Short mmCIF file of C-alpha atoms in Angstrom, two decimals:
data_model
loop_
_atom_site.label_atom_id
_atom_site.label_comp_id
_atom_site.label_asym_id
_atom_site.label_seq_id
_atom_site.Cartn_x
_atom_site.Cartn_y
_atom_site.Cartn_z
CA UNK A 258 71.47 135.66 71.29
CA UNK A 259 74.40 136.10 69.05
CA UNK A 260 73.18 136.42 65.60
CA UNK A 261 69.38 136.19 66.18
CA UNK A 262 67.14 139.08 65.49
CA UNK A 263 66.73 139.82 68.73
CA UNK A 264 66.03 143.78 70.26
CA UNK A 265 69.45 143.33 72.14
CA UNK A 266 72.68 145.22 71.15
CA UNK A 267 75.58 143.73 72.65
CA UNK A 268 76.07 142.54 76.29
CA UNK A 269 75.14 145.73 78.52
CA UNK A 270 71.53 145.93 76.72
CA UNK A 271 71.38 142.14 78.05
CA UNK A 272 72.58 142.96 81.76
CA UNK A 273 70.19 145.47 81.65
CA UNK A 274 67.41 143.19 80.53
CA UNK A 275 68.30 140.41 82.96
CA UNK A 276 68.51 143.12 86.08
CA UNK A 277 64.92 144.44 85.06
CA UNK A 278 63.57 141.20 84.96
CA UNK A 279 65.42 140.14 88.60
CA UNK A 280 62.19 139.06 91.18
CA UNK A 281 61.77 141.05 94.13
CA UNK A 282 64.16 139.83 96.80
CA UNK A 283 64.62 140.64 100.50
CA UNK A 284 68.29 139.53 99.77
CA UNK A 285 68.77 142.23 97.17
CA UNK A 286 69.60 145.58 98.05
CA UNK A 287 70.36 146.95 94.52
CA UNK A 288 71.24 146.18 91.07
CA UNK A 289 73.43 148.21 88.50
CA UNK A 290 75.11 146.62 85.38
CA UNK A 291 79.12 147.74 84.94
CA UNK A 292 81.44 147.43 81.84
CA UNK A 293 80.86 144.83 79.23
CA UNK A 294 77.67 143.64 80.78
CA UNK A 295 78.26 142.35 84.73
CA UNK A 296 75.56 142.76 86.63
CA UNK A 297 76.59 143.52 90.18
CA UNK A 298 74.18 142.43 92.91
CA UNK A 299 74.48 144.31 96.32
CA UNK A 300 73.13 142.05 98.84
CA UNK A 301 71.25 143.59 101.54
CA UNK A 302 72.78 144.80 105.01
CA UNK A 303 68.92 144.08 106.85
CA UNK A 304 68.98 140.36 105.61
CA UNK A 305 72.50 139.63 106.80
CA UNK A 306 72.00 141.10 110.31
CA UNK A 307 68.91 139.25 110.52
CA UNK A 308 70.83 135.93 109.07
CA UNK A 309 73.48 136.01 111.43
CA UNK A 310 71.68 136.60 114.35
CA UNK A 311 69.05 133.93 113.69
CA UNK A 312 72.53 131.96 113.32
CA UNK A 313 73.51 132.60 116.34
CA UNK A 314 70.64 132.00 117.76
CA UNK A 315 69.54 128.72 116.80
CA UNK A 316 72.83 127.71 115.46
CA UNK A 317 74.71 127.03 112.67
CA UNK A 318 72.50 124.23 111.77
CA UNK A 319 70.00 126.01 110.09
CA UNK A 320 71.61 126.78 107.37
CA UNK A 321 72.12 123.36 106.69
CA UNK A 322 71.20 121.80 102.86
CA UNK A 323 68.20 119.81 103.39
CA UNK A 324 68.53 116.53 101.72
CA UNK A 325 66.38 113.60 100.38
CA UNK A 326 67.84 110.83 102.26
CA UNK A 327 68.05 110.02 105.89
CA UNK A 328 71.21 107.42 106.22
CA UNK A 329 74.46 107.12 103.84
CA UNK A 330 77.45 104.99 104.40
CA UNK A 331 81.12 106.37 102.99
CA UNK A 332 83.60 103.91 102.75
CA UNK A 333 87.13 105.35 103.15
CA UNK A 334 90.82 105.11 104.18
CA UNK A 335 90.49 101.08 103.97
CA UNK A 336 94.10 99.60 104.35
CA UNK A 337 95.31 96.53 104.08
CA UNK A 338 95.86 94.98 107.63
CA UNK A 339 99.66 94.13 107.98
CA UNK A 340 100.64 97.39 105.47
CA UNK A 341 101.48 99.92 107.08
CA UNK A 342 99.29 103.55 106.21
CA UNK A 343 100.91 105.48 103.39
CA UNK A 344 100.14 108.75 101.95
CA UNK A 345 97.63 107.08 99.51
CA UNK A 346 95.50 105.80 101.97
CA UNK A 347 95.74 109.87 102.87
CA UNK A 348 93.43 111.17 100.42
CA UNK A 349 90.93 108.77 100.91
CA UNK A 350 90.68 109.15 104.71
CA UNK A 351 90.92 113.66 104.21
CA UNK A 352 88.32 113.51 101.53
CA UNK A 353 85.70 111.05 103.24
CA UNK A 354 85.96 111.75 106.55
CA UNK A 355 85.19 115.72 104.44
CA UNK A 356 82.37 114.45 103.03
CA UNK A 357 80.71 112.14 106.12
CA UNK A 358 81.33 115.77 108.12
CA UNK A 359 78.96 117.81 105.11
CA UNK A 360 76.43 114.95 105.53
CA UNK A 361 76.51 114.71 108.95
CA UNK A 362 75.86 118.75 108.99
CA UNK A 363 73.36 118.37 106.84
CA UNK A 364 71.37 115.95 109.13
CA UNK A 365 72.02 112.96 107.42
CA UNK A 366 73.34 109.62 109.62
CA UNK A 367 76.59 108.80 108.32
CA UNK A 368 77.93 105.06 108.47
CA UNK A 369 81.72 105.52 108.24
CA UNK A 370 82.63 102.52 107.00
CA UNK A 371 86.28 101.32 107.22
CA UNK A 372 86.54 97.89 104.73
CA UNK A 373 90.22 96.94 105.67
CA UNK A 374 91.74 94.58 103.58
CA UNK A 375 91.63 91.83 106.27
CA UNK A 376 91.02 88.54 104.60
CA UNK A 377 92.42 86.66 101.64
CA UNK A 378 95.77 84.67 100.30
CA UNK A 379 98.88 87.15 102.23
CA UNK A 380 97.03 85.97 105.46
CA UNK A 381 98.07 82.21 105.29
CA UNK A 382 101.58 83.34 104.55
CA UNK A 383 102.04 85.49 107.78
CA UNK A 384 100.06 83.14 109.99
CA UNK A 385 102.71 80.55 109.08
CA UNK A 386 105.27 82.89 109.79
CA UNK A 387 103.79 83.84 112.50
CA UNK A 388 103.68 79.95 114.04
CA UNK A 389 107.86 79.78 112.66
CA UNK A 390 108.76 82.44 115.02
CA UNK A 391 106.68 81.73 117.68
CA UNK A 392 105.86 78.84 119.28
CA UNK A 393 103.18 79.79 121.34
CA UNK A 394 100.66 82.42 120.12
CA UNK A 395 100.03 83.92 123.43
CA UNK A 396 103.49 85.34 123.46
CA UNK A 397 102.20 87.36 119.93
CA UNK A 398 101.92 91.19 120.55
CA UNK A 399 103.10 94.70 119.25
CA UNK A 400 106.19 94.53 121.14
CA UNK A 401 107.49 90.71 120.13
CA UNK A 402 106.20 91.25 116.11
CA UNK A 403 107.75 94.91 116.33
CA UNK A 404 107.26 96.58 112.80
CA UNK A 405 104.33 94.66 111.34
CA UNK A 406 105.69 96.16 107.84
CA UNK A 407 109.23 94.60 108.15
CA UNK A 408 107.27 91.44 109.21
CA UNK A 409 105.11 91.28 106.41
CA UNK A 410 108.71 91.73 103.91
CA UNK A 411 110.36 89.19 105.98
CA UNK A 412 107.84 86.32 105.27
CA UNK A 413 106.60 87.69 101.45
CA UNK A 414 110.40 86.78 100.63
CA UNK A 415 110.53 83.59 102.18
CA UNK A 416 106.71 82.78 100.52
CA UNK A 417 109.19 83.39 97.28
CA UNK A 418 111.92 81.37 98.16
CA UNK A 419 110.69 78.42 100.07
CA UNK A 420 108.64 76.18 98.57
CA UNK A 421 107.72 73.94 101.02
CA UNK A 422 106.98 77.29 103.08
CA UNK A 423 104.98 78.34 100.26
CA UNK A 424 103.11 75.15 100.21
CA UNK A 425 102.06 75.29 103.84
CA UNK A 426 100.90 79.06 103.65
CA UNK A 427 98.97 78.02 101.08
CA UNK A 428 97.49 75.33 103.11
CA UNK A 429 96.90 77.68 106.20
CA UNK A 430 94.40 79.84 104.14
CA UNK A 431 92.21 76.83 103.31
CA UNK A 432 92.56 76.06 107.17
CA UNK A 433 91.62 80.00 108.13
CA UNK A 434 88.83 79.99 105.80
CA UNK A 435 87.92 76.73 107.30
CA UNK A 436 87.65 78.24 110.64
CA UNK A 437 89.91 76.13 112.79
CA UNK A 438 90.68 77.59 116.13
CA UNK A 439 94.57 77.85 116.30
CA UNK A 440 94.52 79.99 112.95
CA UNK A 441 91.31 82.03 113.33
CA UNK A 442 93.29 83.10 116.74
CA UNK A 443 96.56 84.23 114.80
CA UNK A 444 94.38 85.36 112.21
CA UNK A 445 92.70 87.99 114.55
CA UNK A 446 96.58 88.79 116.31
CA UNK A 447 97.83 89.80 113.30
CA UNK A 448 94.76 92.12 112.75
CA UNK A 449 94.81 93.37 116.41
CA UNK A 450 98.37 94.74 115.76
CA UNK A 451 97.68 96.34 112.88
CA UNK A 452 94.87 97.97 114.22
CA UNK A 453 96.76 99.56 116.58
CA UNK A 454 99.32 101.52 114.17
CA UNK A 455 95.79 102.48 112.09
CA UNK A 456 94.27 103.65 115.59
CA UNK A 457 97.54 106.08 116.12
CA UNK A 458 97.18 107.64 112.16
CA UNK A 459 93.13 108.38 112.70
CA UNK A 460 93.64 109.77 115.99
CA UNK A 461 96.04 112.68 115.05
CA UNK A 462 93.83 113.33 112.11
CA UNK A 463 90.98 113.13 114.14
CA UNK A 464 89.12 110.63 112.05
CA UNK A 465 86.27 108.42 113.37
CA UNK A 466 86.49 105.70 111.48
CA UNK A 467 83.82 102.04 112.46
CA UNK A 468 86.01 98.87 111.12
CA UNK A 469 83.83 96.81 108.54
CA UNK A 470 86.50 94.44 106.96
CA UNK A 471 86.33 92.75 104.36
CA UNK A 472 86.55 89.27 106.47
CA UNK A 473 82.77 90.69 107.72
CA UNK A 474 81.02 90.46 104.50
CA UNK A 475 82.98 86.90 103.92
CA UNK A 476 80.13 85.26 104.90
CA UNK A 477 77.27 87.17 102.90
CA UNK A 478 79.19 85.96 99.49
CA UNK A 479 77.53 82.63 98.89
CA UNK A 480 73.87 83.66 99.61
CA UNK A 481 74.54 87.29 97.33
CA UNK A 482 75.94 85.25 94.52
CA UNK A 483 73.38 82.61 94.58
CA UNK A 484 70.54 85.24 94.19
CA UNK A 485 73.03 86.90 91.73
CA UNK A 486 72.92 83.02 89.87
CA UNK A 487 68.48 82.65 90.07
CA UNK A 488 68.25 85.75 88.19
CA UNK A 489 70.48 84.19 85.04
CA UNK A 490 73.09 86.53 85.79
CA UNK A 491 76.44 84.43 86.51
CA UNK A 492 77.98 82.72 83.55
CA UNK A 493 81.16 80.43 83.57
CA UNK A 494 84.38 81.46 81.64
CA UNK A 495 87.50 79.68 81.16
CA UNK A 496 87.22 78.12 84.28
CA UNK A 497 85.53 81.20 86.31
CA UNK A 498 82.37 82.65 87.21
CA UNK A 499 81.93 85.52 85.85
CA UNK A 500 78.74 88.53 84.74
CA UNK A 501 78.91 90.02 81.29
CA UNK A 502 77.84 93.55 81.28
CA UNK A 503 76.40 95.76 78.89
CA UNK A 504 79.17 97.85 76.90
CA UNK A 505 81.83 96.62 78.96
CA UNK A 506 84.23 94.69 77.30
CA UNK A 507 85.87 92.50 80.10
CA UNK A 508 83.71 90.12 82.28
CA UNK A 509 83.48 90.78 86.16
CA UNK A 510 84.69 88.23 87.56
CA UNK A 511 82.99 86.64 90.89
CA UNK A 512 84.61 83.44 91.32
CA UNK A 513 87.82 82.70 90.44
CA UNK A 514 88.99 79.28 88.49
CA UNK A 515 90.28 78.05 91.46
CA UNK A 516 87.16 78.73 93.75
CA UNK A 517 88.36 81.52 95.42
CA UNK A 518 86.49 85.28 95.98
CA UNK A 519 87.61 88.14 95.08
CA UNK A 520 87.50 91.99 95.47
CA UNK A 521 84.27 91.67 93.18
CA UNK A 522 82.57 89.09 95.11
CA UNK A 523 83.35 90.91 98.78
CA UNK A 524 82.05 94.47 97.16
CA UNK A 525 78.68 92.98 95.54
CA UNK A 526 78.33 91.41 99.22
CA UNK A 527 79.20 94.57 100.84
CA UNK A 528 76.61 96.42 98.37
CA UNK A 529 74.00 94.18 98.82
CA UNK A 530 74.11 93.80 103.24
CA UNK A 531 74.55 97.96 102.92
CA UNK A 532 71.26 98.30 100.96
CA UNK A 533 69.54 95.65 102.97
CA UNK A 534 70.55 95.07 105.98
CA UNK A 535 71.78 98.52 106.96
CA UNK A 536 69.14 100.14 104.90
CA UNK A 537 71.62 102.70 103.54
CA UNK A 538 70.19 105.34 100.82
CA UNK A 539 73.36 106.84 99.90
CA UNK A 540 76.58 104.48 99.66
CA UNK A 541 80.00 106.95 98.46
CA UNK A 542 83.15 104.58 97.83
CA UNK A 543 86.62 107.16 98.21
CA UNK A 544 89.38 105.22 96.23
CA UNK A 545 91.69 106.18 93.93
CA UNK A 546 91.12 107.07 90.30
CA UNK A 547 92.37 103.75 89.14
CA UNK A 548 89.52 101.49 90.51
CA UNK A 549 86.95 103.76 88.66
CA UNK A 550 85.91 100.72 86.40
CA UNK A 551 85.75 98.40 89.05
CA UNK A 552 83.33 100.05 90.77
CA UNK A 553 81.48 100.90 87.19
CA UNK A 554 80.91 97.40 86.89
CA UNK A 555 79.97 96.59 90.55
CA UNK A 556 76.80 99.29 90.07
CA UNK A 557 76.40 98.08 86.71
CA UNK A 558 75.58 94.47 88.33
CA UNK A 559 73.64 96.06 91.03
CA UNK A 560 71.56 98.10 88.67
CA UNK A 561 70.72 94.24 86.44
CA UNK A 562 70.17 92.57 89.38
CA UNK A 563 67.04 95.04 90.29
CA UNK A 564 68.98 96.62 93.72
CA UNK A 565 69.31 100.02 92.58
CA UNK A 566 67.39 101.79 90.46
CA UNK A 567 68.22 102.32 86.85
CA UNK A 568 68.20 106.29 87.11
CA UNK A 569 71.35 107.93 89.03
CA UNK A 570 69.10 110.66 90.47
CA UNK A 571 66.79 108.43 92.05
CA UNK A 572 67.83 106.65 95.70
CA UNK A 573 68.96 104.70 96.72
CA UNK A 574 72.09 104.93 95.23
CA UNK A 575 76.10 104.55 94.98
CA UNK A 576 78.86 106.78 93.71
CA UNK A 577 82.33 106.35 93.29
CA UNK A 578 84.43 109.27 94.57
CA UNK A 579 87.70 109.25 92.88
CA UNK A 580 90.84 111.04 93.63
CA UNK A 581 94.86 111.16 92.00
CA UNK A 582 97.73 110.08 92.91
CA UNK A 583 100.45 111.37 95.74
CA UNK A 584 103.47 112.35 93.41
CA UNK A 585 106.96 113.05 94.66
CA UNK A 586 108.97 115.76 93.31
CA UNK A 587 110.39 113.37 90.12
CA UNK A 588 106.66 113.08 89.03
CA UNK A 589 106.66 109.39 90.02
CA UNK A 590 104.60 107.90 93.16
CA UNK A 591 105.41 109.09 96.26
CA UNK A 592 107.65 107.22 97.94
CA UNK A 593 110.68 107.67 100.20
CA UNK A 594 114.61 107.18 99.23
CA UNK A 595 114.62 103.42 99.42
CA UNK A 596 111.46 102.73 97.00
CA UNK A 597 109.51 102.66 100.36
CA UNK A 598 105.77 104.22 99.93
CA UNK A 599 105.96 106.99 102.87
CA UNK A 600 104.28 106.23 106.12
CA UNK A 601 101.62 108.39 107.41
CA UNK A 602 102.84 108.32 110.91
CA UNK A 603 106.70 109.45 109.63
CA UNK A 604 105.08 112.47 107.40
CA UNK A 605 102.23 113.88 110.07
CA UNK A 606 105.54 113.44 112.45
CA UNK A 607 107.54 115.92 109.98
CA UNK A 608 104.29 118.06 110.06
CA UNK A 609 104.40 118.50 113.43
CA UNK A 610 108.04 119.38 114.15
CA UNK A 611 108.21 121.67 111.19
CA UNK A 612 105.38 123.39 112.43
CA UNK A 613 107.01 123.71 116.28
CA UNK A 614 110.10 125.14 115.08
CA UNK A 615 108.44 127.41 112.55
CA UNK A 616 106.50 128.60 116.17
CA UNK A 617 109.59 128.85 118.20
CA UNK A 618 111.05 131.07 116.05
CA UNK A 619 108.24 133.51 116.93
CA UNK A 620 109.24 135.74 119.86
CA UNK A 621 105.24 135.02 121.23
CA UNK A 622 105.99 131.61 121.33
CA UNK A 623 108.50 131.62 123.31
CA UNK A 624 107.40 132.26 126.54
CA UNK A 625 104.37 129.87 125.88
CA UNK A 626 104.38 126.90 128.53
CA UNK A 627 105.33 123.54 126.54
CA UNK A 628 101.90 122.26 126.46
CA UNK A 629 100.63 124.69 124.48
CA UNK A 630 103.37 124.73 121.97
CA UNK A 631 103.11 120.86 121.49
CA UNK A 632 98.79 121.19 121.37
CA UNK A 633 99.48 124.49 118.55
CA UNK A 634 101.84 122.70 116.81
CA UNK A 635 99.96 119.74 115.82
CA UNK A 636 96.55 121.51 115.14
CA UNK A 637 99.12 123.86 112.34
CA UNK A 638 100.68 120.92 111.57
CA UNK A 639 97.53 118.49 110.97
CA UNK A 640 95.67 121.29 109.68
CA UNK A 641 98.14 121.93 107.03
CA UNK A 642 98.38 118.30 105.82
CA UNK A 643 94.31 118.08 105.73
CA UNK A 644 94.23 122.11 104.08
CA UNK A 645 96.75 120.63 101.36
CA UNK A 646 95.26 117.64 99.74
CA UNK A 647 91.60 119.47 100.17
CA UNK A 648 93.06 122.53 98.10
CA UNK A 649 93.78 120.57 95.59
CA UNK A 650 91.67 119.27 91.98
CA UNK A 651 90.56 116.09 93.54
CA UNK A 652 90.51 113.83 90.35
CA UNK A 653 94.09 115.31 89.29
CA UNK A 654 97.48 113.75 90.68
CA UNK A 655 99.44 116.19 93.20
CA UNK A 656 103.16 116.81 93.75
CA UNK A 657 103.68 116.18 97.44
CA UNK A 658 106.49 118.96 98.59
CA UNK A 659 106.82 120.01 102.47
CA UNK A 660 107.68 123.56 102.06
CA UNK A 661 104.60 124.45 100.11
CA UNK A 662 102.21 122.13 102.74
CA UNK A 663 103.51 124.20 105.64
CA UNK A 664 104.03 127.50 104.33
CA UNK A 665 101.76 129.47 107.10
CA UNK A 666 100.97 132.23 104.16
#
């Protein structure tokens, strides 16, 4: 209104104008306008007994959002089988098992999709280390591997130093993808391990997670990209497949030069059996800020190719939920002394026992039977892992300190 001949002098005669013009409301009690213009709004005692006791009534429920869509899937956490969980794979579980929970409350069925990285090159290199130490595969399980994550270091180095090794690693993929029995069988080991560890992490957290890898959507790739191909929409590049997008200046790639798929290829497959098969309206992808392009492009495709419509507003539809990065107290990644990313299990660990003694220094606590101080201490100590990374801006990198995650103020 600023400089326009308008009947209003300064802010209060505008409060004043915007509380006359308020509509009736059962919710309002009274009005008045304070200071440089606030209105203050006194909500009404009558509608909040009423509220709360139809609340407690019927249930929380009712209050619920009512949304336009009936079934979304939110892909989260997603490791990479044979990695162990770090505290990046943290913020993606907290955040979308957050939002599958505020869809779920709003009536809404919620696929909770976990798309582990369990397919592609690293797999030919363990399976043949897997064959070197043992000779028969039956003897394979959690106790003979021991830490999958030392495993995994122990044959990446000798996929770098070996050639020959290298060579036949290389060969074992082509014979995994080909489907032969022996390595399909120490393909789905290696998996079953890893699962395991994963199992541990989402049970303290209490995280329902259903496994969708990426191995699952293997087969869909051909079919997707062939339809992808009738509609004029693959082009070859130096030696690749590849779509050119509209104001994006680097090609996504969907075949690579040496035939291979890639992360482009699985996710357009993944989009398109989410869309069709499970008839999903809503499809959220948690990852870190850095894949934000990625995913651009992946909708971008979608969108050309006719399976989502051009306007975001419309369903059915996809969003990217991006989050920052875990920083240690230098600034950098966080990671442990020896360069190490830190492992979930190892920090909800340190949650937990920081939270028992902070209890047992409590004179209540003490005479508390050991149960309940173990069952206390990991609800405080969970909690406070979950409370931290949800307090936080989460598109803006935090600084990952202890003290401050299980200060009980």
């Amino acid at each position: 209104i600023k400089g326009k001949q308008a009947e209003f002098k300064g802010p209060p005669s505008v409060g004043q104008a915007i509380m006359k013009n308020l509509p009736p409301s059962d919710i309002v009690e009274s009005c008045s306008v304070a200071g440089p213009g606030f209105v203050n709004v006194v909500l009404s005692k009558n509608w909040i007994a009423q509220s709360l006791q139809k609340m407690l009534i019927d249930g929380i429920d009712t209050w619920a959002p009512k949304l336009l869509l009936k079934r979304a899937v939110v892909d989260f956490s997603s490791p990479n089988i044979a990695k162990e969980m770090h505290v990046g794979h943290l913020r993606s579980t907290i955040i979308g098992d957050t939002l599958s929970r505020m869809l779920e409350f709003s009536h809404v069925e919620v696929l909770r999709r976990n798309h582990v990285g369990d397919w592609g090159t690293q797999f030919g290199m363990l399976i043949e280390f897997l064959f070197e130490k043992f000779r028969n595969p039956e003897d394979v399980n959690e106790a003979a591997i021991g830490d999958l994550q030392t495993f995994y270091k122990a044959s990446k180095v000798k996929f770098d130093s070996d050639p020959e090794f290298k060579q036949r690693a290389q060969q074992a993929v082509v014979r995994l993808q080909g489907g032969e029995t022996r390595y399909c069988e120490a393909w789905k080991k290696i998996c079953e391990i890893s699962r395991i560890e994963f199992h541990r992490v989402y049970e303290r957290l209490g995280v329902h997670l259903e496994e969708k890898g990426e191995s699952f959507y293997n087969p869909y790739i051909p079919g997707v990209l062939d339809e992808l191909n009738k509609k004029g929409m693959i082009e070859d590049s130096e030696g690749a497949r590849v779509i050119f997008l509209k104001d994006v200046n680097i090609p996504l790639i969907v075949v690579k030069s040496d035939g291979g798929y890639n992360y482009a290829s699985t996710d357009l497959a993944a989009l398109w059996y989410r869309l069709n098969e499970e008839k999903a309206e809503w499809i959220i992808y948690v990852t870190d800020v850095g894949q934000q392009q990625h995913f651009d492009m992946v909708f971008k495709a979608a969108k050309r190719a006719g399976w989502l419509p051009a306007d975001d507003s419309s369903y059915p539809k996809t969003t990217h939920v991006g989050f920052g990065l875990v920083l240690g107290e230098d600034g950098k990644r966080f990671r442990t002394r020896n360069t190490e990313v830190v492992r979930l299990v190892d920090l909800l660990d340190e949650a937990k026992n920081r939270s028992k003694t902070a209890l047992l220094e409590r004179d209540t606590a003490k005479e508390w039977p050991e149960e309940e101080v173990e069952k206390t201490s990991e609800a405080v100590g969970y909690g406070a892992v979950k409370y931290a990374d949800l307090k936080n801006n989460r598109l803006t990198n935090y600084t990952f300190n202890f003290d401050q995650m299980l200060n009980d103020k």
